[in-house]
Each structure stands twice: as structure tokens, then as C-alpha cells.
Coordinates of C-alpha atoms in Angstrom, one line a residue:
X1 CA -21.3 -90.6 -43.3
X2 CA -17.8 -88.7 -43.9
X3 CA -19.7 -86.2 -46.0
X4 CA -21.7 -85.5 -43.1
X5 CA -19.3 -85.2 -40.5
X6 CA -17.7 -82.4 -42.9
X7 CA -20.8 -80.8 -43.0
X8 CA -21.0 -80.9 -38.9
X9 CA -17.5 -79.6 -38.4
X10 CA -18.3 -76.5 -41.3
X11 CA -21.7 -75.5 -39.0
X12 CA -19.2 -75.7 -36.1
X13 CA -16.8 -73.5 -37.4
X14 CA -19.6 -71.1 -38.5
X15 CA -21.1 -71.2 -35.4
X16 CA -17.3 -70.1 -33.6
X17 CA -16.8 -67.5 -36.0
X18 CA -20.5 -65.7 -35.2
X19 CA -19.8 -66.0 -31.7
X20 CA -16.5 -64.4 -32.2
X21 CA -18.3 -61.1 -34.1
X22 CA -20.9 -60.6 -32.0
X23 CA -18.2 -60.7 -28.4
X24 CA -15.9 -58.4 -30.8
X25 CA -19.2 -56.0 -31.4
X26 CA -20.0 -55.9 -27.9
X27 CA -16.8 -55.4 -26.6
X28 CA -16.3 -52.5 -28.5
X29 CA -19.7 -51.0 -27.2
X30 CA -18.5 -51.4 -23.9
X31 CA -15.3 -49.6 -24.5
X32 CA -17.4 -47.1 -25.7
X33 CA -19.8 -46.5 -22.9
X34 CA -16.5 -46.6 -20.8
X35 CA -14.7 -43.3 -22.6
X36 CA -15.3 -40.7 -20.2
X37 CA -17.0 -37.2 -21.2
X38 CA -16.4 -34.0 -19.7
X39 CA -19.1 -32.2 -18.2
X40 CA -17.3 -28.8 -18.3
X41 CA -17.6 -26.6 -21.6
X42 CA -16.0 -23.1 -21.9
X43 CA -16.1 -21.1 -25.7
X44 CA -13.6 -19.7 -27.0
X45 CA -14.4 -16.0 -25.9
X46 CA -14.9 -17.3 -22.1
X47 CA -11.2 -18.8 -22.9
X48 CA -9.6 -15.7 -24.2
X49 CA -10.8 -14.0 -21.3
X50 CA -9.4 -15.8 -18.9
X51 CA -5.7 -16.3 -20.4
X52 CA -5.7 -12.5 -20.5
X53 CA -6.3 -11.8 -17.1
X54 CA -5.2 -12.9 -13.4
X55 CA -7.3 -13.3 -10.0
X56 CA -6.4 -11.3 -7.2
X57 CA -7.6 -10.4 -3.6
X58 CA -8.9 -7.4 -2.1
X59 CA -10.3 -6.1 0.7
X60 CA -13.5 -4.0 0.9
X61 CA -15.7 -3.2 4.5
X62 CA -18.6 -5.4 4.9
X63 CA -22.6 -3.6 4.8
X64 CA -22.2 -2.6 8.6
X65 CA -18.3 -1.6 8.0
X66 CA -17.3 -3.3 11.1
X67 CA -15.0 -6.1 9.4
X68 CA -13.0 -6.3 6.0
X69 CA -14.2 -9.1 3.2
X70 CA -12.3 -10.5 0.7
X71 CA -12.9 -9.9 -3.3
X72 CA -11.7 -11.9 -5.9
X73 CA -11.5 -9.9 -9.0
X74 CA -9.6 -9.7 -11.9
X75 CA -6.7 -7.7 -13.6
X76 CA -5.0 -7.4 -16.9
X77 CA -2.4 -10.0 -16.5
X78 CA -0.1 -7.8 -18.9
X79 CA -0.3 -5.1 -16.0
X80 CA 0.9 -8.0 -13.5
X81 CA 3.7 -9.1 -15.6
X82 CA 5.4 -5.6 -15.5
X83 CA 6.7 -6.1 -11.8
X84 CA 5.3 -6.3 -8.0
X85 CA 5.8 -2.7 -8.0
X86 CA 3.3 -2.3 -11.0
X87 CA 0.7 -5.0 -9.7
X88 CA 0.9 -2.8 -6.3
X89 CA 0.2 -0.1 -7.9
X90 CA -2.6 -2.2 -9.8
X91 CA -4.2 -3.4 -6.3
X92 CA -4.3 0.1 -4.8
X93 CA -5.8 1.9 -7.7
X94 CA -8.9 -1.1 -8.1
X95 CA -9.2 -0.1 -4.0
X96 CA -10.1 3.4 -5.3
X97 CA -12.5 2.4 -7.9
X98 CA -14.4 0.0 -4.9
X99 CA -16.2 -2.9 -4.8
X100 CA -18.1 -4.5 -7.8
X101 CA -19.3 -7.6 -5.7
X102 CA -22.9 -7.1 -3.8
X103 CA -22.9 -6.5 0.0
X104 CA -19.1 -4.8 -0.3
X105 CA -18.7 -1.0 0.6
X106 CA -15.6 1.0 -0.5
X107 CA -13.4 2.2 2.1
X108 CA -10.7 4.9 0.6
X109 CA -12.7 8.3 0.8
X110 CA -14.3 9.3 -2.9
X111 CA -11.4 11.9 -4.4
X112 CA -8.6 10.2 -3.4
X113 CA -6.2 9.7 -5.8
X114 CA -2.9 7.6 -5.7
X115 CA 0.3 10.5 -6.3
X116 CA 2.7 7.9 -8.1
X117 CA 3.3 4.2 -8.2
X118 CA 3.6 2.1 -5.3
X119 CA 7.4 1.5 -4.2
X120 CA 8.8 -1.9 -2.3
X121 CA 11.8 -1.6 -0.3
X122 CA 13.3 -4.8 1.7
X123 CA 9.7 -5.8 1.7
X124 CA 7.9 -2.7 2.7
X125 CA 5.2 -1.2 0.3
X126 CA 4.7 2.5 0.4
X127 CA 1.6 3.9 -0.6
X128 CA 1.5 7.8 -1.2
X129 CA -2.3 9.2 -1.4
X130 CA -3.3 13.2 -2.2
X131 CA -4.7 14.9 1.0
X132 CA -8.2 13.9 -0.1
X133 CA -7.8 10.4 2.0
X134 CA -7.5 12.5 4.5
X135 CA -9.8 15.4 4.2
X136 CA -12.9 13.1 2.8
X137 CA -12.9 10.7 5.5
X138 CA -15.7 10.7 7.8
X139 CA -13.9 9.4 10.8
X140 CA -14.4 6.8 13.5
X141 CA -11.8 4.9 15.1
X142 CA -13.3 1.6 13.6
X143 CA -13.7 3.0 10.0
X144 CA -10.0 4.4 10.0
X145 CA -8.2 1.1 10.7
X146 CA -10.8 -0.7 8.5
X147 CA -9.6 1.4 5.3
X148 CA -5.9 1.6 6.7
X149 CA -6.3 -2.5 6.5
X150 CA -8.0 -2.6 3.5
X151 CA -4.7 -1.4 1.7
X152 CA -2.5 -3.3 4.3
X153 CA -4.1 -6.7 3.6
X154 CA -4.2 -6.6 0.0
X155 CA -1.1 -5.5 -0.9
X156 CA 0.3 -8.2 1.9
X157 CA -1.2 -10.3 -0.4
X158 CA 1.8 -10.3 -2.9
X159 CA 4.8 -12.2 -1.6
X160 CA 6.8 -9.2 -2.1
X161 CA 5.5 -7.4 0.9
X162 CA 4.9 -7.6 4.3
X163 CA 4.5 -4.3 5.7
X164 CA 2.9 -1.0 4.0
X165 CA 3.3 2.6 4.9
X166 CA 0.5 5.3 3.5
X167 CA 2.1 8.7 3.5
X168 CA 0.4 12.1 2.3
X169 CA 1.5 13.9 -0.4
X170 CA 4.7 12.9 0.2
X171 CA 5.0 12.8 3.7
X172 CA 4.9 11.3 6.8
X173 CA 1.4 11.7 8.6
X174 CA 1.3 11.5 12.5
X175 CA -2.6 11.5 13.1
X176 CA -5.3 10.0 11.0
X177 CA -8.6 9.3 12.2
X178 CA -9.7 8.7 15.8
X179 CA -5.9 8.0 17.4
X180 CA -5.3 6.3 14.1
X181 CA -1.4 7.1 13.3
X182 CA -0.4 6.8 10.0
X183 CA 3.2 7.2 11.2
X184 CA 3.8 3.2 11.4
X185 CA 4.6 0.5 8.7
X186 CA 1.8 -1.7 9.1
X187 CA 1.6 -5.6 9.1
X188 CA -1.1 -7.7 7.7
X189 CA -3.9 -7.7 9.9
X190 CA -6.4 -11.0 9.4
X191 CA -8.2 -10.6 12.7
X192 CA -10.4 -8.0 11.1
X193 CA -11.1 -10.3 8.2
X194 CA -14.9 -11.9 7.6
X195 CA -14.7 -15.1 5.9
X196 CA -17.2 -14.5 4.0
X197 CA -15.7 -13.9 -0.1
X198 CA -16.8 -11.5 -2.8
X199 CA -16.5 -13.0 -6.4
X200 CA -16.1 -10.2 -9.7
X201 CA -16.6 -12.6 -13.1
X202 CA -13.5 -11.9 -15.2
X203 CA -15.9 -10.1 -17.9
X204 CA -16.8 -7.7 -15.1
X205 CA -13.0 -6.6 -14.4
X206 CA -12.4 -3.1 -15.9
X207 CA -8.1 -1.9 -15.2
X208 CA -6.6 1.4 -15.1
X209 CA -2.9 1.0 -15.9
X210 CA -0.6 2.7 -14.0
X211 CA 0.5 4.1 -16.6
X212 CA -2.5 6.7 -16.4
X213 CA -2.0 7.9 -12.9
X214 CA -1.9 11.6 -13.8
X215 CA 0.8 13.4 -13.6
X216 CA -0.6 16.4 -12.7
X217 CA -2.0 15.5 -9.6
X218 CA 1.6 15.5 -8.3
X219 CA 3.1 18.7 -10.5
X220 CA 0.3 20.8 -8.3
X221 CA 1.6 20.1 -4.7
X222 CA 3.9 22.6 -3.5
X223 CA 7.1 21.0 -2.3
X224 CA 7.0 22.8 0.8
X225 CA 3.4 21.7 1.7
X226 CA 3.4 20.5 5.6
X227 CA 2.2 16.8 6.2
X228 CA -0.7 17.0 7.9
X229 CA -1.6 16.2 11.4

């Protein structure tokens, strides 16, 4: 009888120590079905893309060039780092080159070509353009403050500014297009803005530095030249 009841309490203790192994098991299948996975993957050349370049706004006219629409695009972020005055300089010259997102139409007349970097003084961004932003335009009241604002709100998108003046080769301009003055500094301008957003990948982002704004594009202005009106 007491061998028996030894028996008994070793099929007990058996019994326990299965139970135990087989809760352990499963427990640890449950922690496993609970680690979370990510369901975004990015390589390594996506990666390097992006750490070497920064997202910024501009402002191109919509298909029928009645309102402004924002694009996000890309820029060397070494550019940016140089200064506001060089990411200005940055954001006017991609204005020149135009839109790379679909349904966007450039807005600074073809030939136009930026004299020297963009300057910021107590806030206020002065761009100065060769005579071709003048001369190449086609006019219309609603096309000149569209490409005036196209400027204005994306430089007004950097902290560092809130008002921009455009001069010509150097000099005040009274008359643009249409009653359109240039001689003003101009504030940002949102009412002009369509919601709707243009999106450049980063691999699609090309940059000028500013550092290839040639220099004889200024060297062959005469000094004397009149502004014109």
C-alpha cells in the first residue's frame, strides 16, 4: 500500500511538471504573436536619399493660371545649411527651372535669370531678376500678380522673411504688367492659393547651387542702365 501511494504521488508530480512545460510553451507563443512588426520598409539607397536632402514649398500657377499651387520638392540639404540667404537663393532659382509635378505651369518668364543671391534685411527678401522677367512676360493683370506671388509666397515660406521686393537689374521698377507695380515690398499672399498640393519624389529633385549663378550675367549690365518702366 505505501509503495503505491509513492507511485501515485510520482504520476502526480509528473503530471504538474507536463502541465507546467506545455503553459511555459504556449506562453511564449503568445508573446511571440504579440511582438509587433512594421509594415514600413525603406533600403538603404531610399535612406541615403532622404538624409541628404530637405522638403520645401513652392508655388507654381495651376493649368488655367488663375490661382497659385503648392509643390513640395526637394533640395540639397547641404545648400540649406549654408544660410536663409542661400536657401533663398535656392527657392528662387528651382522657381526658374518650374514645375516637375503634373498639372503645375511655370510662372517666371523662360530667360530669366536671377543677377546674384537673394539678400534678407530686418526680414525683407530682395530678389534681383535680368530684364528678361520683364521683357518675356506675356502680360495680363492676373498672370503678373500670380508670378509676383509665386516668388512672394515661397520665399515667405522661411521664417526669415516676411516681405520680398523684385527689382531689375538692380533697380527699382515702377510698372510691371497690367498696373502691376513692382515698386512695393510685398507680403505673403494666401488668398490666391488652391489647396490642392503638388508632390516631387526626392529622387526626382535636381539643385543648382548658388554658387553657379553666373557671373557674367551681371559683369554685362551697364551701371548706368535705367530701370525700366
Amino acid at each position: 500500500m505505501k509503495k503505491f501511494r509513492v507511485i501515485a504521488v510520482i504520476m502526480i508530480l509528473a503530471l504538474v511538471m507536463c502541465s507546467c512545460g506545455s503553459a511555459k510553451t504556449n506562453g511564449d507563443e503568445m508573446e511571440e504573436d504579440l511582438t509587433p512588426t512594421s509594415s514600413l520598409t525603406i533600403d538603404e539607397e531610399e535612406a541615403a536619399v532622404l538624409n541628404e536632402k530637405v522638403p520645401v514649398v513652392l508655388y507654381f500657377g495651376d493649368e488655367q493660371q488663375t490661382k497659385l499651387i503648392k509643390e513640395i520638392r526637394y533640395v540639397d540639404i547641404k545648400e540649406a545649411k549654408k544660410g536663409a540667404e542661400t536657401l533663398a537663393s535656392v527657392l528662387v532659382k528651382e522657381l526658374i527651372k518650374g514645375p516637375k509635378a503634373e498639372g503645375l505651369t511655370p510662372l517666371i518668364p523662360e530667360g530669366t535669370t536671377l543677377r546674384g543671391p537673394v539678400t534678407i534685411d530686418e526680414r525683407i527678401a530682395t530678389v534681383d531678376f535680368t530684364k528678361e522677367f520683364i521683357d518675356n512676360h506675356p502680360g495680363g493683370k492676373v498672370l503678373a500678380e500670380l508670378t509676383v506671388y509665386s516668388i512672394v509666397n515661397s520665399l515667405t515660406e522661411m521664417k526669415e522673411i516676411e516681405r520680398v521686393k523684385i527689382t531689375i537689374n538692380g533697380k527699382t521698377t515702377k510698372n510691371f504688367k497690367d498696373n502691376v507695380t513692382l515698386s512695393s515690398e510685398f507680403p505673403r499672399n494666401d488668398a490666391i492659393v488652391n489647396k490642392e498640393v503638388g508632390l516631387v519624389l526626392p529622387e526626382d529633385s535636381g539643385l543648382t547651387p548658388v554658387g553657379s549663378i553666373d557671373e557674367d550675367v551681371i559683369l554685362d549690365i551697364p551701371e548706368d542702365e535705367e530701370p525700366l518702366e
